[in-house]
Tab-separated table of C-alpha atoms and ligand atoms in Angstrom:
chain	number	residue	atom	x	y	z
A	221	UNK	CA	59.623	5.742	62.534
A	222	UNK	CA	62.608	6.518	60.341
A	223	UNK	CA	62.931	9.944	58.308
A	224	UNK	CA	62.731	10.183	54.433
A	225	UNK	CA	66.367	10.004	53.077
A	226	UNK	CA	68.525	12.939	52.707
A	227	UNK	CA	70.233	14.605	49.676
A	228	UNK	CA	73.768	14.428	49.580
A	229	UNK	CA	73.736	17.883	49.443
A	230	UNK	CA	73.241	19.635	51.811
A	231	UNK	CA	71.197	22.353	50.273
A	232	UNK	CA	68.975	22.512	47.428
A	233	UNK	CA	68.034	26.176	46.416
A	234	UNK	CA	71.125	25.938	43.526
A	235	UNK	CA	70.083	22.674	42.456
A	236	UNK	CA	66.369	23.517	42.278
A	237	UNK	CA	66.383	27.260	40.878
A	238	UNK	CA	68.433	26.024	37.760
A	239	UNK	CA	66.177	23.156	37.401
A	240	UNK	CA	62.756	23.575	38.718
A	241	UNK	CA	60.691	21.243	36.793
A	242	UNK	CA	63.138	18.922	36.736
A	243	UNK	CA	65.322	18.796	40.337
A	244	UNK	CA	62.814	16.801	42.144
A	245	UNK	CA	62.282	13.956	39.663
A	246	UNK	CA	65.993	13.444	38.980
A	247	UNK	CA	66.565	13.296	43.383
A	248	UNK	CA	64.045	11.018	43.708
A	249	UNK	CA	65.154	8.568	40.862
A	250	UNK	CA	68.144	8.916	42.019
A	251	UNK	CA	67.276	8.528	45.756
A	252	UNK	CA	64.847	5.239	44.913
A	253	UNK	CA	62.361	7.680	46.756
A	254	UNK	CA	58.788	9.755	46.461
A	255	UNK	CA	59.761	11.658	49.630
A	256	UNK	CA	63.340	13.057	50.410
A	257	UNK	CA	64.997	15.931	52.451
A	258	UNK	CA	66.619	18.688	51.993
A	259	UNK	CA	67.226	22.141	52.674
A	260	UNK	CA	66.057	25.243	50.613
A	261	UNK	CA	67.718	28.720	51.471
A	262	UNK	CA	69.369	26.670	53.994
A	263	UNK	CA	66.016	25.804	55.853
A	264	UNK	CA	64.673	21.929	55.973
A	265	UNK	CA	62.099	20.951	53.220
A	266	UNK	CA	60.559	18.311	52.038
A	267	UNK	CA	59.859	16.970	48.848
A	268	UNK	CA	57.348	14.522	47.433
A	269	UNK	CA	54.947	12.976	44.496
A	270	UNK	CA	52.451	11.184	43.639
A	271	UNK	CA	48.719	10.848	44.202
A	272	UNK	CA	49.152	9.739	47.356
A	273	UNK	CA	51.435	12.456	48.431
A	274	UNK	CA	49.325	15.167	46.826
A	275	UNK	CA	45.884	13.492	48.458
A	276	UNK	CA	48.020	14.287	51.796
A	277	UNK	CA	48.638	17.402	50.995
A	278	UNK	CA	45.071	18.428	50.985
A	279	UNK	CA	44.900	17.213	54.117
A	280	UNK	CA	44.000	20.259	56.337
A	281	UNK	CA	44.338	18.469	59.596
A	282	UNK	CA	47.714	17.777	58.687
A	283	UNK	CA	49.003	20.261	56.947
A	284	UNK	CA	48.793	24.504	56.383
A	285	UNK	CA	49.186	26.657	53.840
A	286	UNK	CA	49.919	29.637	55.662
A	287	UNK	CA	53.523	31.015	55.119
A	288	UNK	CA	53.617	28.091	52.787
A	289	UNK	CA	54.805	29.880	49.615
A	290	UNK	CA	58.125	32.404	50.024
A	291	UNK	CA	56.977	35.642	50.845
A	292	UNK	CA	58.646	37.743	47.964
A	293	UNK	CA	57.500	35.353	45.530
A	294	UNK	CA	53.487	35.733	47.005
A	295	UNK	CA	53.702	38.746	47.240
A	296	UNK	CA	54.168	39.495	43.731
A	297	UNK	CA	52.152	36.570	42.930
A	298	UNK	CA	49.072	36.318	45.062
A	299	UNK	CA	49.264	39.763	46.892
A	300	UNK	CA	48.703	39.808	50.030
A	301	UNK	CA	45.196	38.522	52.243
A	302	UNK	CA	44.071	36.522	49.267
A	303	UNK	CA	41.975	33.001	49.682
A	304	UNK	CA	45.791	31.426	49.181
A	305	UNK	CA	46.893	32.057	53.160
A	306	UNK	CA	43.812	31.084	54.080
A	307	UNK	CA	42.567	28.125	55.835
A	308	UNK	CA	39.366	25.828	57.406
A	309	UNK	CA	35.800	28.334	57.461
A	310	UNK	CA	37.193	31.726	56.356
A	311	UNK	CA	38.799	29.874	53.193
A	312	UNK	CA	35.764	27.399	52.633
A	313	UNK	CA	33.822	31.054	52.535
A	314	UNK	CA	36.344	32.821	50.755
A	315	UNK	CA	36.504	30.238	48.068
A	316	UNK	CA	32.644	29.927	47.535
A	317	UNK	CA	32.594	33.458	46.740
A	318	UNK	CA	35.451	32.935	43.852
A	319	UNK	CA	33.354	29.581	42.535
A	320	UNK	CA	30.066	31.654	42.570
A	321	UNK	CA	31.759	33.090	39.223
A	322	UNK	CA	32.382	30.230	37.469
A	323	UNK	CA	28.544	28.824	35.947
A	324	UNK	CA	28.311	27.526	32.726
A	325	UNK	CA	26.599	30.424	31.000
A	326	UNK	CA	29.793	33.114	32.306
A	327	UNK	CA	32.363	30.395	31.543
A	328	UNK	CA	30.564	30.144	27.936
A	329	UNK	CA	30.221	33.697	27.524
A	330	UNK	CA	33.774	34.266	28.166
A	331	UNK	CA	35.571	31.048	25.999
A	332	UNK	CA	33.175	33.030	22.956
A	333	UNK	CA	34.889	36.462	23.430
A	334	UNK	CA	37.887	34.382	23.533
A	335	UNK	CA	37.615	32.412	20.467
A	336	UNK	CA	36.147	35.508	18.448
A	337	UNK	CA	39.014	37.772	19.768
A	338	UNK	CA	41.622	35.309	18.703
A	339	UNK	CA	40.223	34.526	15.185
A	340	UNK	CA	40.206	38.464	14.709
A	341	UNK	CA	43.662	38.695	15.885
A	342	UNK	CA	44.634	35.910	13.835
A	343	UNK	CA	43.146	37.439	10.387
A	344	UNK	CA	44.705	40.756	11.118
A	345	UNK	CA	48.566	39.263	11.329
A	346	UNK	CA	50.352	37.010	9.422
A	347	UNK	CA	53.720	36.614	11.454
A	348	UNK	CA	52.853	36.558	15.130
A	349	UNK	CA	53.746	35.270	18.750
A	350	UNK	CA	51.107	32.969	19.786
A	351	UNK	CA	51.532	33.880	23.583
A	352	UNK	CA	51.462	37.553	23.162
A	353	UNK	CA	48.599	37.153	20.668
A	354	UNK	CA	46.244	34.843	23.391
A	355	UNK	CA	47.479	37.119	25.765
A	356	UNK	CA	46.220	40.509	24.659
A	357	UNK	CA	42.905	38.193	23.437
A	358	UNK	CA	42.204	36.645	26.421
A	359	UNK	CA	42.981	40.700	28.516
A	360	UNK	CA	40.064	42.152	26.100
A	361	UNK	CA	37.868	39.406	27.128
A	362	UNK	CA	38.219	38.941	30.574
A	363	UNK	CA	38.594	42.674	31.681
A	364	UNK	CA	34.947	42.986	29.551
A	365	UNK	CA	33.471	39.750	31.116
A	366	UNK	CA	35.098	41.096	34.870
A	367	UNK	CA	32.881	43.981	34.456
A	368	UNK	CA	35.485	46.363	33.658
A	369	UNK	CA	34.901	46.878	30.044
A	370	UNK	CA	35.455	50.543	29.936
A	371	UNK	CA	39.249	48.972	29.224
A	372	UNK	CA	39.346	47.844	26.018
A	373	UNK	CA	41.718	48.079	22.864
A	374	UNK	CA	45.382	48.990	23.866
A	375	UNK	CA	44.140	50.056	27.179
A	376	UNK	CA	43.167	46.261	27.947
A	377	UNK	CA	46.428	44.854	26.127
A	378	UNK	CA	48.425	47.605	28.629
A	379	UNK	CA	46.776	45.634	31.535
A	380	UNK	CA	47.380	42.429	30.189
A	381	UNK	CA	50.747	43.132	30.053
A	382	UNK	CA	51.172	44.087	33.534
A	383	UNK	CA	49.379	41.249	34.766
A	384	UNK	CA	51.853	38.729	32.346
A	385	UNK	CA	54.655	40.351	34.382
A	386	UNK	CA	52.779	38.816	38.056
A	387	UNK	CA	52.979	35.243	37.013
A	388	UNK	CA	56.231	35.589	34.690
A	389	UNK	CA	58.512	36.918	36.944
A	390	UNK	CA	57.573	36.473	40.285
A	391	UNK	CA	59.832	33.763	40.916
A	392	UNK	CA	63.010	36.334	39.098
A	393	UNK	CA	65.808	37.150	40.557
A	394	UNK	CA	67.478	40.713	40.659
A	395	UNK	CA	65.517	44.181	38.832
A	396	UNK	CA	62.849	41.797	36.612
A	397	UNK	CA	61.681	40.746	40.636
A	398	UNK	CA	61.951	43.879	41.418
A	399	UNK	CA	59.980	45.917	38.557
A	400	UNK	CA	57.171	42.976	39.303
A	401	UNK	CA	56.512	44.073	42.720
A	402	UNK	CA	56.087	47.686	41.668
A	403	UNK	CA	53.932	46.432	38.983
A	404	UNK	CA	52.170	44.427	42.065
A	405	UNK	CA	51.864	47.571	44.013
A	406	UNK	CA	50.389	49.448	41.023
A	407	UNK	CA	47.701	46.659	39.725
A	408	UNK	CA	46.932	46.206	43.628
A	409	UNK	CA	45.688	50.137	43.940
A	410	UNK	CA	44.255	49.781	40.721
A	411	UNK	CA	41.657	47.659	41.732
A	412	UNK	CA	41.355	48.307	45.496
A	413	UNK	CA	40.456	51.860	43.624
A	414	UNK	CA	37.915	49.938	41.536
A	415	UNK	CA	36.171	48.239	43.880
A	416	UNK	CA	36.025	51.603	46.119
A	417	UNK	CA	34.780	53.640	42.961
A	418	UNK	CA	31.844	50.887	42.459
A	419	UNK	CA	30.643	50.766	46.498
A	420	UNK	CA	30.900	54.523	46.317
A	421	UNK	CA	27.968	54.842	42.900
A	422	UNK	CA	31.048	56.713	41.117
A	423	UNK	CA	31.728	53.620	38.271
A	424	UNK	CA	28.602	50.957	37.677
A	425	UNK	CA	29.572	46.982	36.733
A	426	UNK	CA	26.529	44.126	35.876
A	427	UNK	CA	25.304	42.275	38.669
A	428	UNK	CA	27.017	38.805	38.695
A	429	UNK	CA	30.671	40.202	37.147
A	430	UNK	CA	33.927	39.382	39.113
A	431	UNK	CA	34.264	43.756	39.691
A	432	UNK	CA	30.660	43.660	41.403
A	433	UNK	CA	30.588	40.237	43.576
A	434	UNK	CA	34.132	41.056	45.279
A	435	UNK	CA	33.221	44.593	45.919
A	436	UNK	CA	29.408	43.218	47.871
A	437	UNK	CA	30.630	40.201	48.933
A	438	UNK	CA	30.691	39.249	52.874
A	439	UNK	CA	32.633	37.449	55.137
A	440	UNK	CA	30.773	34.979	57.768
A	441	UNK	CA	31.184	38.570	60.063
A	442	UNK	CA	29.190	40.290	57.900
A	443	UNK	CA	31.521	42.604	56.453
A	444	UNK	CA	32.430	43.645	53.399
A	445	UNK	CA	36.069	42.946	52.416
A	446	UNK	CA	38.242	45.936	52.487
A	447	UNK	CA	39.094	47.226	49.171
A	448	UNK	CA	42.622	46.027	49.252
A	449	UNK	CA	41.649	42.438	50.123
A	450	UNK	CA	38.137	43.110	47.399
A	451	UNK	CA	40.589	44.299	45.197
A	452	UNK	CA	43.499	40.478	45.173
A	453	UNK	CA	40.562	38.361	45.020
A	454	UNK	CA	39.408	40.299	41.935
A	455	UNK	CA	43.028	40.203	40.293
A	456	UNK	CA	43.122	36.433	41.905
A	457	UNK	CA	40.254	36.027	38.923
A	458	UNK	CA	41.920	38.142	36.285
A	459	UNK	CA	45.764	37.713	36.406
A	460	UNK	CA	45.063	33.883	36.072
A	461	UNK	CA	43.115	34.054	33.507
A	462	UNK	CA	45.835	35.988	31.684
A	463	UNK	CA	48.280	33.018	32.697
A	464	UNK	CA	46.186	30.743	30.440
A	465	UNK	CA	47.487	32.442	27.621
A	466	UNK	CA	50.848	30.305	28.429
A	467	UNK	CA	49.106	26.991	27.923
A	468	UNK	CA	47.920	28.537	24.962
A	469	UNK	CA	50.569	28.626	23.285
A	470	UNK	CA	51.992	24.834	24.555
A	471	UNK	CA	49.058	23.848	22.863
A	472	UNK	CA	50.195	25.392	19.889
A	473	UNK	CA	53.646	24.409	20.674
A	474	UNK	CA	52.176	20.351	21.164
A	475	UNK	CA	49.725	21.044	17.835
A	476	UNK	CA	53.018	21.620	16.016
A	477	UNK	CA	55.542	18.914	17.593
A	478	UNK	CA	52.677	16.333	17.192
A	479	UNK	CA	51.341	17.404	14.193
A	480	UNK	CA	47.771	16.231	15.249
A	481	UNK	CA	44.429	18.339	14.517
A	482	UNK	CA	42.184	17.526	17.260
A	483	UNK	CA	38.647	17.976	15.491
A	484	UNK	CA	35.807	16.747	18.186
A	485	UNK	CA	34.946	18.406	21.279
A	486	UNK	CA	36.110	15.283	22.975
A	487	UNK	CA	39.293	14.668	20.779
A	488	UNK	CA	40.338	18.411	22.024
A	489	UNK	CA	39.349	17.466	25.357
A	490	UNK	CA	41.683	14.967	25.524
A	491	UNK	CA	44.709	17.047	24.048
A	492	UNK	CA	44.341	19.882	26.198
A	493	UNK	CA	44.139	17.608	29.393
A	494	UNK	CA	47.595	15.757	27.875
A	495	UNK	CA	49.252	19.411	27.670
A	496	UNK	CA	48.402	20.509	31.350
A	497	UNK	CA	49.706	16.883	32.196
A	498	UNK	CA	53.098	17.268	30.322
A	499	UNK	CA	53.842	21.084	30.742
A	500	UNK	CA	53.117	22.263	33.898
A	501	UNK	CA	53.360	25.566	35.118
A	502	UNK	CA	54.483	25.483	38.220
A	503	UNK	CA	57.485	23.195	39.533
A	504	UNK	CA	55.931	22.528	43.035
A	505	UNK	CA	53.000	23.199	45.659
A	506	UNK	CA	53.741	24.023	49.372
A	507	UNK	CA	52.458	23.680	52.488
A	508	UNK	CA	53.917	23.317	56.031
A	509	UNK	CA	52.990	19.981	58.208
A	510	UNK	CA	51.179	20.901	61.778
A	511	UNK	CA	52.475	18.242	63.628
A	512	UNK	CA	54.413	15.172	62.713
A	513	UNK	CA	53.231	13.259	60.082
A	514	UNK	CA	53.725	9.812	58.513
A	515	UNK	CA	54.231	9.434	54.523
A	516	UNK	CA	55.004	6.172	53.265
A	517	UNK	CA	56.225	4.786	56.350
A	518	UNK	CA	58.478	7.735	57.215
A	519	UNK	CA	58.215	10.669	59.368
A	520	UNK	CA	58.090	14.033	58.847
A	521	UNK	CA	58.495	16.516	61.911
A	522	UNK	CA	55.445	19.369	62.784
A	523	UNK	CA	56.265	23.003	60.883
A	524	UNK	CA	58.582	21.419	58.170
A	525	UNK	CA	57.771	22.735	54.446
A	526	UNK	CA	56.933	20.431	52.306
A	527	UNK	CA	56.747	20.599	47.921
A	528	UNK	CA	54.883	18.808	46.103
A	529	UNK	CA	56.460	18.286	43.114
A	530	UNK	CA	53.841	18.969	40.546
A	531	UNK	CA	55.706	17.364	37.059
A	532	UNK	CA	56.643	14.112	39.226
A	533	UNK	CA	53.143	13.921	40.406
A	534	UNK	CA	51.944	13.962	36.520
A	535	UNK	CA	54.658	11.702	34.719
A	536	UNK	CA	54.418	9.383	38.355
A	537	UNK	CA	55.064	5.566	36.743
A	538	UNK	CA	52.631	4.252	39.847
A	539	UNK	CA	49.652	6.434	38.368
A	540	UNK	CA	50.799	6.968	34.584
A	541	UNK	CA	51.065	4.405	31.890
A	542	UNK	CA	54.491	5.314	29.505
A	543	UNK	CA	54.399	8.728	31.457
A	544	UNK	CA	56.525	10.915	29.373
A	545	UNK	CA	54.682	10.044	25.967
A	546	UNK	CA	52.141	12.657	24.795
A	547	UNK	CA	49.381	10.420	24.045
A	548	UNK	CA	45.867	12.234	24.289
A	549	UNK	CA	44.231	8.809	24.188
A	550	UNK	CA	44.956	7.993	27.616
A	551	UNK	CA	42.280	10.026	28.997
A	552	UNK	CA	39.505	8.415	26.558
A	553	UNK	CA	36.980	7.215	28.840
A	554	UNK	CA	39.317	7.056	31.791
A	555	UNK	CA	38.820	10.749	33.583
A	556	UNK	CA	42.144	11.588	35.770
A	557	UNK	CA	41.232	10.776	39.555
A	558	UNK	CA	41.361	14.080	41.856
A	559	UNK	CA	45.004	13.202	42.730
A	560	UNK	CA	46.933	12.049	39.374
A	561	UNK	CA	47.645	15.614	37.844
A	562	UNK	CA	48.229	18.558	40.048
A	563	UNK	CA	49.547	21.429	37.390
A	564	UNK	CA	46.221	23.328	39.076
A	565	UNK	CA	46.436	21.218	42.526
A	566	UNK	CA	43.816	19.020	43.253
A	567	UNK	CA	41.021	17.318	45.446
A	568	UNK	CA	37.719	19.388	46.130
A	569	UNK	CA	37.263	22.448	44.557
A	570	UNK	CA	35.412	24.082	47.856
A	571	UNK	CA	37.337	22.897	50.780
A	572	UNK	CA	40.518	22.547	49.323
A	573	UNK	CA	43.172	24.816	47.552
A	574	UNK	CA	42.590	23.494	43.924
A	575	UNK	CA	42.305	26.123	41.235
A	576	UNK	CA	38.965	27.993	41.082
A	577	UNK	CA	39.857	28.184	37.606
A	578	UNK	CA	40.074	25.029	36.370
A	579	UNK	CA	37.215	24.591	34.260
A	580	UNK	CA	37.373	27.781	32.859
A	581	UNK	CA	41.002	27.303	31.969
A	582	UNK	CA	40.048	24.052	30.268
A	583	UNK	CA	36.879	26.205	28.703
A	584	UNK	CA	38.759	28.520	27.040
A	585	UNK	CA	41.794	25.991	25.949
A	586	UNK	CA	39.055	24.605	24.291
A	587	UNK	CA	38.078	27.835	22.467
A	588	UNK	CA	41.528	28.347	21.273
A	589	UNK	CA	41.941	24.873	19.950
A	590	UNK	CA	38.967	25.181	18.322
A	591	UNK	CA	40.664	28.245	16.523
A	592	UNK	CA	44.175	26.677	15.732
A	593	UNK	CA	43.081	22.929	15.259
A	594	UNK	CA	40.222	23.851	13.069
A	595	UNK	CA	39.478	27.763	12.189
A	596	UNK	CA	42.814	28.754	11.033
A	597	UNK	CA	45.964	27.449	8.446
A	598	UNK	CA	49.616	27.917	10.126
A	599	UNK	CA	52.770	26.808	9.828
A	600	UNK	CA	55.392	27.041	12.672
A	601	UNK	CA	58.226	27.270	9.737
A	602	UNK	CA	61.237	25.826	10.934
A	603	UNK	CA	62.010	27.678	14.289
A	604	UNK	CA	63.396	25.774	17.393
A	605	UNK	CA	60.748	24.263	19.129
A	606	UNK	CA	63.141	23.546	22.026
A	607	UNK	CA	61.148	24.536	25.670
A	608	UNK	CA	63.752	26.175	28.177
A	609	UNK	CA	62.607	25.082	31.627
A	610	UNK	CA	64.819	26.790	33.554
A	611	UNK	CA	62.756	29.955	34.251
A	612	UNK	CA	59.318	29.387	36.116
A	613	UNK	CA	56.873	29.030	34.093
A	614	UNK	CA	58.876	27.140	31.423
A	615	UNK	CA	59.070	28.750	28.130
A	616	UNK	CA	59.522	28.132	23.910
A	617	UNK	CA	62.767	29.589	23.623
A	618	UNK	CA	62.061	32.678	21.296
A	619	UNK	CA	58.776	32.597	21.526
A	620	UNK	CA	56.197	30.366	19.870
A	621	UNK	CA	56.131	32.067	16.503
A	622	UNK	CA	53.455	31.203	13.485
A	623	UNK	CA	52.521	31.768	10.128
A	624	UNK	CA	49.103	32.180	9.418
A	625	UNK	CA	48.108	30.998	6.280
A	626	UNK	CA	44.836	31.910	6.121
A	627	UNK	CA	41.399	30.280	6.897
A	628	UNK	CA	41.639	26.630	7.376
A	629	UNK	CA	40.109	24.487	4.488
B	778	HEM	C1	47.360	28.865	33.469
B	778	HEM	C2	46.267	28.515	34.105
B	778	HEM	C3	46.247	28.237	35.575
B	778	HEM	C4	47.153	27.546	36.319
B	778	HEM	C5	48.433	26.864	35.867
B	778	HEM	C6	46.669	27.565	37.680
B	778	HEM	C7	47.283	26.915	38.722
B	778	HEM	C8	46.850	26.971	40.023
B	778	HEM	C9	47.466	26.291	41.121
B	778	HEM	C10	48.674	25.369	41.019
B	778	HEM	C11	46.794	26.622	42.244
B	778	HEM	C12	47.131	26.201	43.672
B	778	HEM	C13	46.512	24.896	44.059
B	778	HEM	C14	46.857	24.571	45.486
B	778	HEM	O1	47.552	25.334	46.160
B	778	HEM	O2	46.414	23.521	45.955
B	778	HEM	C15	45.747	27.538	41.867
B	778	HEM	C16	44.878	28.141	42.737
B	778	HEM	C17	44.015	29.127	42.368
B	778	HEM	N1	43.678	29.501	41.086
B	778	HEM	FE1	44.492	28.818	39.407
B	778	HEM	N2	45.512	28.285	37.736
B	778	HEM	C18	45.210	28.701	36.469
B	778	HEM	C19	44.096	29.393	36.064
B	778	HEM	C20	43.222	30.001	36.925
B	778	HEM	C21	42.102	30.795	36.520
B	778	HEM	C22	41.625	30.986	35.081
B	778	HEM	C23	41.552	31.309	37.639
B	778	HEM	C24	40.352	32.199	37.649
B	778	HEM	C25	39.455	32.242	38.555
B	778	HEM	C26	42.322	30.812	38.785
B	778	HEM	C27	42.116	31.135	40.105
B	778	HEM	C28	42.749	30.511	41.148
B	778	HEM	C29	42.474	30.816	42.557
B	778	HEM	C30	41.535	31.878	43.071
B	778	HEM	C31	43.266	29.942	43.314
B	778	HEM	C32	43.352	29.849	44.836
B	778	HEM	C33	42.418	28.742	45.297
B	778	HEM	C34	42.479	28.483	46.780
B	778	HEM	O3	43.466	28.868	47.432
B	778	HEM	O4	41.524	27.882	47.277
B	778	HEM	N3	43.325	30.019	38.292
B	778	HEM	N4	45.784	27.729	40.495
């Protein structure tokens, strides 16, 4: 069986860190490919996209995700013994634990604090960075809703902060990398501290929070994670949920290219699905292949690393319809199949990787809408709406900045 074409370069990391989101489409265009190879910090990879590449990707037989993401960057991001490296029974365990957090009535109770916080935050200021201002919201919120509510005010916004730095520069080069893995190393004994203070009867949290079921959770040995590991999976629920506070603010950035004021619960559906679709977060997914595998009629040898690439698999021409157009209406009546978007992976939420998250990301995208599409008068003035996506995750250059106007009509 032949191998997937090669770049004509022979490595990719220059290409690919100037270009993230945008590297893998343009090779493959320019290849007349979905798969190609390559080499990354002069090791082989493999890129792909599409639904059918990303349906093999979740396929565990096939392929692994442990060592699949580059250990400096997962280390600041993930931390280290998280549900991430894991794989087959102690994942499927691991990640039943995480979904046991995510019922309707939690995800409901939190998109309220959300939507309250921001609409407070919003009367208080009249010039303001949407991203910072979702960001210290959505903090409050979640460290209350965690069970760790003693934080609140500046205290919570401090935290916040810290956990913005995780997800924003984990993928930095030089001192930013750097001051993220001490700020990795400090959030880390923060709450392997918390989860020992609550098993210990010094610090209380209510039954069903994220603080309380990683602290009494146990493993198919019937232990109790040690507080280290207790204490990722708890910041693997929190630092996240900060993260949404990104997409917050491309809604805001899509409300005010577009113009539109998405006014139903389904009309806002629709919009926030189109602006996970056409600004991703992160450039790729990896995994490594266990033995050879086959992907559209090529070969790919067992233990090469393999990306998906995550804004190829969204804008794919084979899956989407006029791909690059922001056009919310696509997904009326027609829900995405497991496989056509991947900005949070995809497939089955319990046996596969796929965000835990997901619907509470959409849940409290939702809750902001409903506060800049309908609660509250802006104007995004004149500034340059231009996104830079050369830093991972992409950005609006300056900052997405408003004008509140006041309550909305
Ligand atoms: C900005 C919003 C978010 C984005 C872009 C995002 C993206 C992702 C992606 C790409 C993955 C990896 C999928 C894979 O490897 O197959 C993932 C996994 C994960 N996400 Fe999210 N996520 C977001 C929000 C959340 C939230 C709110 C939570 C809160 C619980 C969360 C918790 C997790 C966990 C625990 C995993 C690991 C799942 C596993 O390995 O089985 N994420 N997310």
């Amino acid at each position: 069986m032949q191998q997937p074409p090669a770049t004509t370069l022979p490595d990719a990391t220059i290409p690919f860190r100037r270009d993230p989101y945008g590297y893998a489409r343009r090779t493959a265009d320019a290849l007349g490919t979905d798969v190609f190879r390559t080499r990354l910090m002069l090791r082989p990879a493999v890129f792909f996209r599409g639904a059918e590449a990303a349906e093999l990707l979740y396929d565990e037989q096939k392929f692994t995700r442990a060592d699949a993401v580059p250990g400096r960057i997962g280390s600041v991001l993930f931390g280290k013994g998280g549900v991430q490296g894991l794989d087959g029974d102690a994942h499927r365990a691991r990640k039943a634990m995480l979904m046991s957090l995510m019922t309707p009535q939690r995800m409901e109770a939190l998109a309220g604090r959300v939507r309250e916080g921001l609409t407070e935050r919003l009367a208080r200021a009249d010039d303001l960075c949407v991203g910072e201002v979702a960001r210290d919201a959505i903090a409050e919120a979640v460290l209350h809703w965690a069970g760790l509510g003693d934080l609140t005010g500046e205290a919570a916004e401090k935290k916040g902060r810290e956990m913005s730095r995780l997800f924003g520069h984990a993928a930095d080069a030089g001192p930013v990398h750097l001051r993220a893995r001490q700020t990795r190393r400090r959030l880390d004994a923060w709450a392997a501290e918390r989860v020992t203070a609550l098993r210990e009867g010094r610090a209380a949290a209510p039954e069903g929070s994220a603080l309380a079921v990683t602290a009494a959770w146990r493993g198919p040995d019937g232990e109790v994670l040690v507080p280290e590991v207790a204490g990722v999976e708890l910041l693997n629920v929190l630092r996240p949920m900060v993260a949404v506070a990104l997409w917050v603010e491309f809604l805001v950035h899509a409300l005010a290219v577009t113009g539109a004021r998405p006014a139903t619960e389904g009309e806002r559906r629709t919009f926030a699905l189109e602006v996970r679709r056409l600004y991703p977060f992160f450039p790729v997914l990896g995994a490594r292949t266990r033995g050879p595998v086959s992907v559209g009629g090529m070969e790919l040898p067992g233990d090469s690393r393999v990306l998906l690439d995550v804004p190829g698999t969204n804008t794919h021409p084979g899956t989407w319809r006029d791909p690059d157009r922001f056009d919310p209406s696509r997904f009326e009546g027609a829900e995405p199949g497991p496989f056509d978007m991947v900005p949070q992976g995809g497939g089955d939420f319990g046996t596969g990787h796929r965000c835990a998250g997901e619907w509470l990301t959409e849940r409290l995208m939702l809750a902001a809408l409903e506060v800049f599409a309908d609660r509250v008068a802006w104007t995004a003035g004149t500034q340059d709406l231009d996104l830079t996506h050369a830093a991972v995750p992409p950005r609006v250059r300056g900052g997405m900045r408003i004008r509140v106007l006041g309550a909305a009509a």
